[in-house]
Coordinates of C-alpha atoms in Angstrom, one line a residue:
Chain A
M11 CA -0.6 -27.1 -22.3
P12 CA 2.9 -28.1 -21.0
I13 CA 3.5 -30.9 -23.3
V14 CA 1.7 -29.0 -26.5
P15 CA 5.0 -27.6 -28.2
L16 CA 7.1 -30.7 -27.5
G17 CA 4.2 -32.8 -29.0
F18 CA 4.5 -30.8 -31.8
Y19 CA 8.1 -31.0 -32.6
I20 CA 7.8 -34.5 -31.9
I21 CA 5.1 -34.9 -34.7
L22 CA 7.1 -33.1 -37.0
S23 CA 10.0 -35.7 -36.3
F24 CA 7.5 -38.5 -36.8
V25 CA 6.6 -37.0 -40.4
N26 CA 10.4 -37.0 -41.4
V27 CA 10.5 -33.0 -41.3
F28 CA 13.5 -33.0 -39.4
P29 CA 17.2 -34.6 -40.3
N30 CA 18.8 -37.5 -39.6
V31 CA 21.4 -37.8 -36.6
D32 CA 24.4 -40.0 -36.1
G33 CA 23.9 -42.3 -33.0
M34 CA 20.2 -41.9 -32.7
S35 CA 16.7 -41.7 -34.3
R36 CA 15.5 -37.9 -34.7
L37 CA 12.4 -38.6 -32.6
T38 CA 15.2 -39.1 -29.8
F39 CA 17.4 -36.2 -30.6
V40 CA 14.1 -34.1 -31.1
S41 CA 12.2 -35.2 -28.1
V42 CA 15.1 -35.3 -25.1
G43 CA 16.5 -32.1 -26.6
V44 CA 13.3 -30.1 -26.7
S45 CA 12.8 -31.2 -23.4
V46 CA 16.4 -30.1 -22.1
W47 CA 15.8 -26.7 -23.9
L48 CA 12.4 -25.8 -22.2
L49 CA 13.7 -26.7 -19.0
M50 CA 16.8 -24.5 -19.3
A51 CA 14.9 -21.9 -21.1
G52 CA 12.5 -21.9 -18.3
L53 CA 14.7 -21.8 -15.7
I54 CA 16.1 -18.5 -17.2
S55 CA 13.1 -16.7 -17.9
V56 CA 11.2 -17.9 -14.8
P57 CA 13.5 -15.5 -12.5
M58 CA 14.0 -13.0 -15.2
N59 CA 10.8 -11.9 -15.5
N60 CA 9.4 -12.4 -12.3
L61 CA 11.9 -10.8 -10.7
E62 CA 10.4 -7.5 -10.0
K63 CA 7.3 -8.9 -9.1
S64 CA 9.1 -10.8 -6.8
L65 CA 10.4 -7.9 -5.3
K66 CA 7.6 -6.0 -4.9
G67 CA 5.5 -8.8 -3.4
L68 CA 7.7 -8.0 -0.2
E69 CA 6.2 -5.0 0.4
G70 CA 3.2 -6.5 1.5
N71 CA 4.7 -9.4 3.8
R72 CA 8.1 -10.7 5.3
L73 CA 9.0 -13.7 3.1
S74 CA 12.2 -14.1 1.3
V75 CA 12.5 -13.0 -2.4
L76 CA 13.5 -16.4 -3.1
S77 CA 10.3 -17.9 -1.5
H78 CA 8.3 -15.9 -4.3
L79 CA 10.7 -17.0 -7.0
F80 CA 9.6 -20.8 -5.9
V81 CA 6.2 -20.2 -6.8
G82 CA 7.2 -19.8 -10.3
L83 CA 10.0 -22.6 -10.3
A84 CA 7.4 -25.0 -8.8
D85 CA 5.2 -24.2 -11.7
L86 CA 8.1 -25.2 -14.2
A87 CA 8.9 -28.4 -12.1
F88 CA 5.6 -29.5 -12.5
D89 CA 5.5 -28.9 -16.0
T90 CA 8.6 -30.5 -16.6
F91 CA 7.8 -33.7 -15.2
L92 CA 4.6 -33.8 -17.3
R93 CA 7.5 -33.6 -20.2
V94 CA 9.6 -36.4 -19.0
V95 CA 6.5 -38.2 -18.6
F96 CA 5.3 -37.7 -21.8
V97 CA 9.0 -38.0 -23.0
I98 CA 9.4 -41.8 -21.4
L99 CA 6.3 -43.1 -23.0
I100 CA 7.0 -42.1 -26.4
L101 CA 10.6 -43.2 -26.3
T102 CA 9.4 -46.6 -24.9
F103 CA 6.9 -47.0 -27.3
F104 CA 8.2 -45.6 -30.6
S105 CA 11.9 -45.0 -30.2
P106 CA 13.9 -47.7 -32.1
D107 CA 16.8 -46.6 -30.1
V108 CA 18.5 -48.2 -27.3
I109 CA 18.7 -45.8 -24.0
N110 CA 21.8 -46.0 -22.1
F111 CA 20.9 -43.6 -19.4
N112 CA 23.7 -42.7 -17.4
P113 CA 23.1 -41.5 -13.8
L114 CA 25.8 -38.5 -13.9
A115 CA 23.2 -36.6 -16.5
F116 CA 21.7 -36.0 -13.1
V117 CA 24.9 -34.4 -11.8
V118 CA 25.2 -32.4 -15.3
L119 CA 21.9 -31.7 -15.3
G120 CA 21.5 -30.1 -11.9
L121 CA 24.8 -28.3 -12.6
A122 CA 23.2 -26.7 -15.5
C123 CA 19.9 -25.9 -13.6
L124 CA 22.0 -24.1 -11.1
C125 CA 23.8 -22.3 -13.8
C126 CA 20.6 -21.0 -16.0
F127 CA 18.9 -20.1 -12.8
G128 CA 21.7 -17.9 -11.7
V129 CA 21.9 -16.3 -15.7
G130 CA 18.2 -15.6 -15.2
V131 CA 18.2 -14.2 -11.8
L132 CA 20.9 -11.8 -13.0
L133 CA 19.3 -11.1 -16.3
G134 CA 16.2 -10.3 -13.9
I135 CA 18.6 -8.0 -12.0
L136 CA 19.7 -6.1 -15.3
N137 CA 15.9 -6.0 -16.2
L138 CA 15.1 -3.9 -13.5
M139 CA 17.8 -1.0 -14.7
L140 CA 16.8 -1.7 -18.4
G141 CA 13.7 -2.6 -19.1
D142 CA 14.3 -4.1 -22.5
V143 CA 16.8 -7.0 -21.1
S144 CA 14.1 -9.5 -20.9
R145 CA 12.1 -8.7 -24.1
M146 CA 15.7 -9.3 -25.8
V147 CA 16.4 -12.8 -24.3
M148 CA 12.5 -13.7 -25.1
I149 CA 12.9 -13.7 -28.4
F150 CA 16.6 -15.7 -28.1
L151 CA 14.6 -17.9 -26.0
Q152 CA 11.9 -18.2 -28.4
Y153 CA 13.9 -18.7 -32.1
G154 CA 17.5 -20.1 -30.3
I155 CA 15.8 -23.9 -30.5
F156 CA 16.2 -23.9 -34.1
V157 CA 20.0 -22.7 -33.8
S158 CA 21.2 -24.5 -30.7
G159 CA 21.5 -28.1 -31.9
V160 CA 18.1 -28.7 -30.2
I161 CA 16.2 -29.9 -33.2
F162 CA 18.4 -29.8 -35.8
P163 CA 21.9 -30.7 -35.4
V164 CA 24.9 -27.8 -35.1
S165 CA 27.2 -29.2 -37.9
R166 CA 23.8 -29.1 -40.5
L167 CA 23.9 -25.3 -40.2
G168 CA 27.6 -24.5 -42.1
R169 CA 29.3 -21.5 -40.8
A170 CA 26.2 -20.5 -38.1
G171 CA 26.9 -23.9 -36.8
E172 CA 30.7 -23.2 -36.1
I173 CA 29.5 -20.0 -34.2
M174 CA 26.4 -21.5 -32.4
A175 CA 28.4 -24.6 -31.4
V176 CA 29.7 -22.2 -28.5
N177 CA 26.3 -21.3 -27.8
P178 CA 26.3 -22.5 -23.7
L179 CA 22.5 -23.7 -24.3
H180 CA 23.6 -25.8 -26.8
L181 CA 26.7 -27.3 -25.0
I182 CA 24.3 -28.1 -22.2
V183 CA 21.6 -29.6 -24.5
D184 CA 23.7 -31.8 -26.3
S185 CA 26.1 -32.9 -23.0
I186 CA 22.3 -33.9 -21.3
R187 CA 21.3 -35.7 -24.5
S188 CA 24.4 -37.5 -24.8
L189 CA 24.6 -38.6 -21.0
V190 CA 20.6 -39.6 -21.4
V191 CA 20.5 -41.5 -24.8
L192 CA 24.1 -42.7 -25.3
G193 CA 25.4 -42.9 -21.4
D194 CA 28.5 -41.5 -22.5
Y195 CA 30.4 -38.2 -22.1
Q196 CA 33.0 -36.4 -24.0
A197 CA 34.2 -33.8 -21.4
Q198 CA 34.1 -30.6 -23.4
G199 CA 36.4 -28.1 -22.2
G200 CA 34.1 -25.4 -22.9
F201 CA 31.2 -26.9 -21.1
I202 CA 33.2 -27.2 -18.3
V203 CA 34.0 -23.3 -18.2
Q204 CA 30.8 -23.0 -19.3
I205 CA 29.5 -24.8 -15.5
V206 CA 32.3 -23.0 -13.7
L207 CA 31.3 -19.4 -15.3
G208 CA 27.7 -20.2 -14.5
L209 CA 28.3 -21.1 -11.1
V210 CA 30.2 -18.2 -10.3
M211 CA 27.3 -16.0 -11.8
L212 CA 24.8 -17.6 -9.9
V213 CA 27.1 -16.7 -6.3
W214 CA 27.0 -13.3 -7.8
A215 CA 23.1 -13.2 -9.0
C216 CA 21.9 -14.2 -5.1
S217 CA 24.4 -12.3 -3.7
T218 CA 23.3 -8.9 -5.6
L219 CA 19.7 -10.5 -5.1
F220 CA 20.2 -10.6 -1.0
I221 CA 21.3 -7.1 -1.0
L222 CA 18.8 -5.8 -3.2
K223 CA 15.8 -7.5 -1.2
D224 CA 16.6 -4.8 1.8
E225 CA 17.7 -2.0 -1.0
L226 CA 14.3 -1.9 -2.9
R227 CA 12.1 -3.5 -0.5
G228 CA 9.3 -0.5 -0.9
R229 CA 10.8 1.1 -3.7
L230 CA 9.7 -0.6 -6.6
Chain B
M22 CA 11.0 -1.2 34.2
S23 CA 9.7 -3.3 31.7
E24 CA 12.1 -4.1 28.7
E25 CA 11.8 -2.1 25.5
L26 CA 10.3 -4.0 22.4
I27 CA 10.4 -1.2 19.9
R28 CA 13.3 0.9 19.4
V29 CA 13.3 3.5 16.5
R30 CA 16.4 5.6 16.1
A31 CA 16.7 8.6 13.5
L32 CA 15.0 6.8 10.9
A33 CA 14.7 8.7 7.6
K34 CA 12.9 7.4 4.7
K35 CA 12.8 9.6 1.2
F36 CA 10.5 8.8 -1.8
S37 CA 10.1 10.2 -5.5
R38 CA 7.3 12.1 -7.3
N39 CA 9.6 11.8 -10.4
P40 CA 9.3 8.4 -12.6
L41 CA 12.3 9.4 -14.2
G42 CA 13.9 9.9 -10.7
L43 CA 12.2 6.6 -9.6
Q44 CA 14.2 4.6 -12.1
K45 CA 17.2 6.5 -11.6
N46 CA 17.3 5.4 -8.0
I47 CA 16.7 2.2 -8.8
T48 CA 19.6 2.0 -11.1
R49 CA 21.5 3.2 -9.1
R50 CA 20.9 0.9 -6.1
V51 CA 21.1 -2.0 -8.5
F52 CA 24.5 -0.9 -9.9
A53 CA 25.9 -0.6 -6.4
A54 CA 24.7 -4.2 -5.0
L55 CA 25.9 -5.8 -8.4
F56 CA 29.2 -4.8 -6.9
H57 CA 28.7 -5.6 -3.4
R58 CA 27.9 -2.1 -1.9
R59 CA 24.5 -1.0 -0.2
L60 CA 23.6 2.6 -0.3
K61 CA 21.6 2.4 2.9
G62 CA 22.6 5.6 4.9
K63 CA 25.2 6.3 2.3
N64 CA 22.6 9.1 0.0
L65 CA 20.9 11.4 2.2
A66 CA 20.9 14.3 -0.4
L67 CA 17.2 14.7 -1.8
E68 CA 17.2 14.8 -5.8
E69 CA 15.1 16.6 -7.9
G70 CA 11.2 14.8 -6.9
E71 CA 12.7 13.4 -4.1
F72 CA 11.0 14.2 -0.8
W73 CA 11.1 12.8 2.7
A74 CA 8.4 10.9 4.2
L75 CA 10.2 10.4 7.4
K76 CA 13.1 12.0 8.7
D77 CA 14.7 11.6 12.1
V78 CA 12.0 10.0 13.8
S79 CA 13.3 8.7 17.0
F80 CA 11.1 6.9 20.4
S81 CA 10.9 3.6 21.8
V82 CA 7.7 1.3 23.3
R83 CA 8.4 -1.0 26.1
R84 CA 6.4 -3.7 26.9
G85 CA 2.9 -2.8 28.5
E86 CA 3.1 0.4 26.3
A87 CA 0.8 1.5 23.7
L88 CA 2.2 4.1 21.2
G89 CA -0.3 6.4 19.7
I90 CA 0.6 8.2 16.1
I91 CA -1.5 10.8 14.7
G92 CA -0.9 13.3 11.6
H93 CA -3.0 14.3 8.7
N94 CA -2.7 12.0 5.4
G95 CA 0.6 11.8 4.4
A96 CA 2.2 12.7 7.0
G97 CA 4.2 9.3 7.0
K98 CA 2.2 7.7 9.7
T99 CA 1.7 4.1 7.6
T100 CA 5.4 4.2 6.0
L101 CA 6.6 4.1 9.6
L102 CA 4.7 1.0 10.0
N103 CA 5.5 -0.2 6.9
I104 CA 9.9 0.3 8.0
L105 CA 8.4 -1.5 11.5
S106 CA 6.8 -4.4 9.6
S107 CA 10.0 -4.5 7.2
Y108 CA 7.7 -4.4 4.2
S109 CA 10.1 -1.4 3.4
T110 CA 13.5 -0.8 4.5
P111 CA 14.7 2.6 5.8
D112 CA 17.0 5.1 4.0
N113 CA 18.8 5.9 7.6
G114 CA 18.4 5.2 11.2
S115 CA 17.0 1.9 12.5
A116 CA 13.4 0.3 13.4
E117 CA 14.2 -2.5 15.7
H118 CA 11.6 -4.3 17.4
D119 CA 12.3 -7.7 19.8
G120 CA 9.9 -10.9 19.8
R121 CA 7.2 -11.5 17.4
L122 CA 5.7 -9.1 15.4
V123 CA 2.2 -9.0 13.9
S124 CA 1.1 -6.2 11.8
L125 CA -2.6 -5.5 11.2
I126 CA -2.1 -2.9 8.2
N127 CA -3.1 -4.5 5.3
L128 CA -5.6 -7.2 6.7
S129 CA -6.3 -9.4 4.2
N130 CA -2.7 -10.0 3.2
G131 CA -2.3 -13.8 2.9
L132 CA -5.8 -14.6 2.9
I133 CA -6.7 -16.8 0.2
G134 CA -10.3 -16.8 -1.4
T135 CA -10.4 -20.2 -2.6
L136 CA -9.5 -21.0 0.8
S137 CA -12.2 -22.0 3.4
G138 CA -12.5 -19.5 6.5
R139 CA -10.8 -22.3 8.7
E140 CA -7.6 -23.1 6.2
N141 CA -6.9 -19.0 6.1
I142 CA -6.6 -19.3 9.8
Y143 CA -3.5 -22.0 9.3
T144 CA -2.2 -20.0 6.0
R145 CA -2.3 -16.7 7.7
G146 CA -1.2 -18.0 11.0
T147 CA 1.8 -19.6 9.5
L148 CA 2.4 -16.3 7.9
N149 CA 2.4 -14.7 11.4
G150 CA 5.3 -17.1 12.5
L151 CA 2.7 -19.6 14.7
T152 CA 3.0 -23.5 14.5
H153 CA 0.5 -25.5 13.2
K154 CA 0.0 -26.9 17.3
E155 CA -0.4 -23.1 18.3
I156 CA -2.6 -22.3 15.6
A157 CA -5.0 -25.1 16.3
A158 CA -5.0 -24.4 20.0
S159 CA -6.1 -20.9 19.1
E160 CA -8.3 -21.9 16.4
A161 CA -12.0 -21.6 18.5
D162 CA -10.8 -18.7 19.8
I163 CA -10.2 -17.4 16.5
I164 CA -13.5 -18.6 14.8
D165 CA -15.4 -17.6 18.6
F166 CA -14.0 -14.4 17.9
A167 CA -14.9 -13.5 14.6
E168 CA -18.4 -14.6 15.1
L169 CA -18.6 -16.9 11.8
G170 CA -20.2 -19.9 13.2
D171 CA -20.7 -22.7 10.8
A172 CA -19.6 -20.2 7.8
I173 CA -15.9 -20.7 9.5
D174 CA -15.7 -24.0 6.4
A175 CA -17.3 -22.0 3.4
P176 CA -14.8 -20.4 0.9
F177 CA -13.6 -17.0 2.0
K178 CA -14.1 -15.1 -1.1
T179 CA -18.1 -15.8 -0.4
Y180 CA -17.9 -13.9 2.7
S181 CA -18.9 -10.6 3.3
S182 CA -16.7 -7.9 3.7
G183 CA -17.3 -7.6 7.3
M184 CA -17.0 -11.5 8.1
K185 CA -13.7 -11.2 6.0
M186 CA -12.3 -8.4 8.0
R187 CA -13.7 -9.9 11.3
L188 CA -11.5 -13.1 10.3
A189 CA -8.3 -11.4 9.2
F190 CA -8.7 -9.1 12.5
S191 CA -9.0 -12.3 14.8
I192 CA -6.4 -14.4 13.1
N193 CA -3.8 -11.4 13.8
I194 CA -4.9 -10.8 17.3
H195 CA -5.0 -14.1 18.2
S196 CA -1.0 -14.5 17.3
R197 CA 0.6 -14.2 20.4
A198 CA 2.5 -11.2 19.5
D199 CA 5.0 -9.3 21.3
V200 CA 4.5 -6.1 19.2
F201 CA 1.1 -5.1 17.2
L202 CA 1.2 -2.5 14.7
I203 CA -2.1 -1.3 14.1
D204 CA -2.9 1.2 11.5
E205 CA -6.5 2.6 11.4
V206 CA -8.0 -0.9 11.3
L207 CA -10.1 -0.6 14.2
S208 CA -12.8 0.9 12.1
V209 CA -13.5 -2.5 11.3
G210 CA -16.9 -4.2 11.8
D211 CA -19.4 -2.6 13.6
M212 CA -19.5 -0.7 17.0
A213 CA -19.9 -4.1 19.0
F214 CA -17.1 -5.7 17.2
R215 CA -15.1 -2.7 17.4
N216 CA -15.4 -2.4 21.0
K217 CA -15.0 -6.2 21.2
C218 CA -11.3 -5.7 19.7
Y219 CA -10.4 -2.9 21.7
E220 CA -11.5 -5.0 25.2
H221 CA -8.9 -7.6 23.5
F222 CA -6.0 -5.1 22.7
Q223 CA -6.7 -3.9 26.8
S224 CA -6.6 -7.2 27.9
L225 CA -3.4 -8.1 25.7
K226 CA -1.9 -4.5 26.4
G227 CA 0.3 -5.2 29.6
S228 CA 2.0 -7.9 28.0
T229 CA 2.5 -6.1 24.6
A230 CA 4.1 -3.1 23.4
M231 CA 1.5 -1.4 20.9
I232 CA 1.6 1.2 18.3
L233 CA -1.7 2.8 17.0
V234 CA -2.0 4.7 14.0
S235 CA -5.6 6.6 14.3
H236 CA -7.7 9.7 13.2
S237 CA -9.7 9.3 16.1
M238 CA -8.2 11.2 18.5
S239 CA -10.6 9.9 21.4
D240 CA -9.5 6.5 20.6
I241 CA -5.7 7.7 20.9
E242 CA -6.5 9.4 24.2
R243 CA -8.4 6.5 25.6
F244 CA -6.0 3.7 24.4
C245 CA -2.7 4.5 24.5
D246 CA 0.2 5.9 27.2
K247 CA 1.8 8.1 25.1
A248 CA 1.7 9.6 21.7
V249 CA 3.5 10.5 18.8
F250 CA 2.6 13.5 16.3
L251 CA 4.1 13.6 12.7
D252 CA 3.8 16.1 10.1
S253 CA 5.4 16.3 6.9
G254 CA 8.0 12.8 8.1
Q255 CA 8.9 14.4 11.2
V256 CA 7.9 14.2 14.7
Q257 CA 6.3 17.5 16.1
A258 CA 5.3 16.6 19.4
Q259 CA 5.4 13.6 21.7
G260 CA 4.6 12.5 25.2
A261 CA 1.2 12.0 27.0
P262 CA -1.4 11.6 24.5
A263 CA -3.5 14.6 25.9
D264 CA -0.6 16.9 25.3
V265 CA 0.2 16.0 21.6
I266 CA -3.1 15.8 20.5
D267 CA -3.9 19.5 21.7
T268 CA -0.5 20.3 19.9
Y269 CA -1.9 18.5 16.9
Q270 CA -5.1 20.5 16.9
K271 CA -3.5 23.7 17.1
A272 CA -1.1 22.9 14.5
M273 CA -4.0 21.8 12.4
L274 CA -5.9 24.6 13.1
A275 CA -3.3 26.9 11.9
K276 CA -2.9 25.1 8.6
K277 CA -6.5 25.3 8.1
E278 CA -6.4 28.5 8.8
A279 CA -3.6 29.2 5.9
S280 CA -5.3 27.6 3.8
I281 CA -9.0 28.9 4.2
G282 CA -8.4 31.5 1.8
N283 CA -7.8 28.9 -0.8
V284 CA -11.6 27.4 0.0
K285 CA -12.9 30.5 -0.5
T286 CA -11.4 30.8 -3.9
R287 CA -12.1 27.4 -4.9
S288 CA -15.8 27.9 -4.0
A289 CA -15.9 30.9 -6.0
S290 CA -14.7 29.4 -9.2
L291 CA -16.9 26.1 -8.5
G292 CA -20.2 28.3 -9.1
S293 CA -22.6 29.0 -6.4
S294 CA -23.3 26.4 -4.0
H295 CA -25.0 28.7 -1.4
G296 CA -27.9 29.8 -3.8
E297 CA -28.0 32.9 -5.6
E298 CA -25.7 35.7 -5.2
I299 CA -27.1 39.5 -4.9
E300 CA -25.0 42.6 -4.6
A301 CA -25.8 45.0 -2.2
Q302 CA -28.1 47.5 -3.5
K303 CA -26.1 50.5 -2.7
D304 CA -29.0 53.0 -2.9
L305 CA -31.1 51.4 -0.6
L306 CA -28.3 49.5 1.6
K307 CA -24.9 50.8 2.9
L308 CA -23.1 47.6 5.3
D309 CA -21.1 48.5 8.1
K310 CA -19.9 45.8 9.9
V311 CA -20.4 42.2 10.2
S312 CA -18.5 40.0 12.7
L313 CA -18.4 36.7 14.5
N314 CA -17.1 36.7 18.0
G315 CA -15.9 40.4 17.3
N316 CA -13.6 38.7 14.1
D317 CA -14.9 40.2 10.5
M318 CA -16.5 38.0 8.9
N319 CA -15.3 39.0 5.2
K320 CA -12.3 37.2 6.3
A321 CA -11.9 33.6 7.2
S322 CA -12.6 33.0 10.9
V323 CA -12.3 29.8 13.2
L324 CA -15.0 28.4 15.7
V325 CA -14.8 25.6 18.2
H326 CA -17.7 23.6 18.3
G327 CA -19.9 24.3 21.4
E328 CA -18.4 27.8 21.9
K329 CA -20.4 30.5 22.4
L330 CA -21.4 32.8 19.5
L331 CA -22.0 36.3 19.0
F332 CA -22.9 37.7 15.4
E333 CA -22.8 41.5 15.0
A334 CA -23.9 43.3 12.4
S335 CA -24.6 46.8 11.5
F336 CA -25.5 48.7 8.3
W337 CA -27.9 51.7 7.0
V338 CA -30.6 51.5 5.0
K339 CA -32.5 53.9 3.2
G340 CA -35.8 55.2 4.5
V341 CA -38.3 52.9 6.3
Q342 CA -38.3 49.4 5.2
Q343 CA -41.7 48.0 6.2
D344 CA -40.2 44.0 6.6
L345 CA -36.7 44.1 6.9
N346 CA -35.3 41.0 7.6
L347 CA -31.6 39.3 8.1
A348 CA -30.2 35.9 8.0
L349 CA -27.0 34.7 8.3
V350 CA -27.2 31.2 6.7
F351 CA -24.5 28.5 6.8
Y352 CA -23.7 26.3 3.7
K353 CA -22.1 23.3 3.9
G354 CA -21.8 21.2 0.3
G355 CA -24.8 23.6 -1.0
I356 CA -26.9 22.4 2.0
Q357 CA -28.0 24.9 4.5
M358 CA -26.5 23.6 7.6
F359 CA -27.6 26.3 10.5
N360 CA -29.3 29.5 9.9
L361 CA -29.9 32.6 12.4
E362 CA -32.6 34.1 11.2
T363 CA -34.7 37.1 12.3
N364 CA -37.6 36.3 10.8
A365 CA -38.1 32.6 11.7
D366 CA -37.6 33.6 15.6
G367 CA -39.9 36.3 15.3
F368 CA -37.8 38.8 15.9
I369 CA -38.4 42.8 14.2
I370 CA -35.7 44.9 13.7
T371 CA -35.9 48.3 14.7
Q372 CA -34.3 51.4 12.6
G373 CA -32.6 54.1 13.9
P374 CA -33.4 57.9 13.7
E375 CA -33.3 59.0 10.1
V376 CA -29.4 60.7 9.2
D377 CA -29.7 62.0 5.8
G378 CA -32.3 59.4 4.6
W379 CA -30.4 56.9 6.0
R380 CA -31.5 54.8 8.9
P381 CA -28.8 52.6 10.9
V382 CA -29.5 49.2 11.9
I383 CA -27.5 47.5 14.7
L384 CA -28.1 43.7 15.7
T385 CA -26.5 40.9 17.8
C386 CA -27.5 37.6 18.3
A387 CA -26.1 35.3 20.7
V388 CA -25.7 31.3 20.6
D389 CA -25.0 29.7 23.9
A390 CA -23.2 26.8 22.4
L391 CA -22.2 26.3 18.4
P392 CA -24.1 23.5 17.3
L393 CA -22.2 23.2 14.1
V394 CA -19.7 20.2 14.9
S395 CA -16.6 20.4 12.2
G396 CA -16.3 21.7 9.0
T397 CA -15.9 24.3 6.6
F398 CA -19.1 26.6 6.1
T399 CA -19.7 29.3 3.6
P400 CA -22.2 31.8 5.5
V401 CA -24.0 34.0 3.1
L402 CA -25.8 37.4 4.5
V403 CA -29.1 37.9 3.6
I404 CA -30.7 41.2 4.1
H405 CA -34.0 41.6 2.4
D406 CA -37.4 43.8 2.7
G407 CA -40.4 41.9 2.6
P408 CA -39.8 39.4 -0.9
K409 CA -37.2 42.1 -1.9
Y410 CA -34.0 41.1 -1.2
L411 CA -31.4 44.2 -0.4
M412 CA -28.6 41.6 -0.7
R413 CA -27.4 38.1 -0.7
Q414 CA -23.9 37.6 -0.5
P415 CA -21.5 35.0 1.0
L416 CA -19.1 36.2 3.3
G417 CA -15.3 34.7 4.6
P418 CA -15.4 30.9 4.7
V419 CA -15.8 29.8 8.6
A420 CA -13.9 26.6 9.5
V421 CA -15.5 24.8 12.8
E422 CA -13.4 22.5 14.7
K423 CA -14.0 19.7 17.4
D424 CA -13.9 20.1 20.4
K425 CA -12.2 17.5 22.5
S426 CA -15.5 15.1 23.4
Y427 CA -16.2 12.4 20.8
R428 CA -19.0 13.4 18.8
F429 CA -20.1 12.0 15.4
G430 CA -22.6 14.1 13.2
E431 CA -22.9 17.4 11.7
F432 CA -24.9 18.8 14.3
S433 CA -25.0 18.5 18.1
V434 CA -26.8 20.6 20.6
P435 CA -26.2 21.0 24.8
K436 CA -28.6 18.3 26.3
K437 CA -29.3 17.3 29.7
W438 CA -29.7 13.7 30.5
H439 CA -31.2 12.1 33.7
T440 CA -31.0 8.9 35.2
S441 CA -33.4 7.3 37.8

């Protein structure tokens, strides 16, 4: 199941539905981009959707709230592992590109994961107050893939592309894809600011959660 | 003096019955938490729809002591245990404990259906804070205590509910805890298993602190060193179990007396669950007095199981009734539970001298020990002349309370036991 949406986009790239991209084949562009997008979207949606359930789960035991959240993250990690294996196989056998993997990708990926997790926790906290937050974010995560430079380069989107170019998820996907495929990384000021802000958000979200786990235990 | 293992100080917890109020409360707490503020202890005023589940509760339990908590449903007993177990947090005050705490509140917590009983021993044991080595050392004892035998390697979901409870109970009590919180779970299993659990707890008592929540007064009295009576979240009495139970029973009796009028109204609205009602035929019968132990039976009354009972009735009948009979029938849930009946006892009612065509009848019936054990009964007074009813009317409800003995069932009569 985790490779179904990815496989769907890969098939579409095989039949030339997507446009050409500078520097890499459309197959590589789409498969790496979708994999990163699904990981980041999962890191936002898992804590956002499971936070209330996790806080409720605290009522019957003395486990920490993070241990409840990690159950959902473990599923995501397994799904990501399958996707990575699938993409490696596809690229090995079908991609004409020479992959110049830059190990810095791990660092950037790790920071991006922490930022997205922090955003997810923060959104989950806001969702406790306003129940529609998660619904709105899920709509963005469902359709945002088309306007975040994941399968279509933002340069192809015209004026909308200029706006979407500052989309945080576009910056993350673009940076990681460049590092993984081309091995080069042109540090974008926006991306660095975004990572710093993301880490601040992570600290804020986790410290808020630390207080909330006591404040809301037995109240939800 | 042994160390204090459980300390509860000025504990308060409030809940809301109003969903909007509940959401508002959550929103306020989340908002405060976003700015790193805690509301605990800062918001002690009740808002609309809120009520105190616990208020100003304080006590302590030392190693080697067992504390019983009694109170009617909704008094706050389980909330208190949930806070002590850290499943819930208080609005004010503190509930602290030293050492390893094991809660026997929701026994099936942490047990997974697809795992075998043996694997669940390790899962649940780990959740209770035991190391793999400690669990392995207790494994045989746990299986033996749970009486599961070879079934221990079968998937947990295939167990009967009794087997599940026995395993869960066995794992928990072998968790080398310093503090045990026990919420009515001693009712699991059959009587033999229950007795075994008590024996085990008795053996642990010297080295642990225990809190036992139970509706069984005899369990509290025989097992606990002290007791707390909770009502509406507040401590009404604490001290020696016998004294606290006495206060509790008196309070419950008073409550029942206050609400007993409602029972009458409710039973009337439910329709007749005690047979047909026939108004007194005023041209044939005039009722003067009907009493139980001197209390007018038209009002609600309270009796205690085993006490002496004196029924008195006086009425006037027109002319000479050839086959006059009287019965006082106690109904519960539409079933006749107990009768005082002249006919059945072969007693012939004597009518007094005639005055203006009416003859007086004065009757008394003494019962050495009330056999009804407990509950609320609807007494129905029946007076008939042969097959002709002169009246058949329900009187005020009668609440029967248990005496202090340990008794089951609806009915109990005095017995004499001998042994040789």
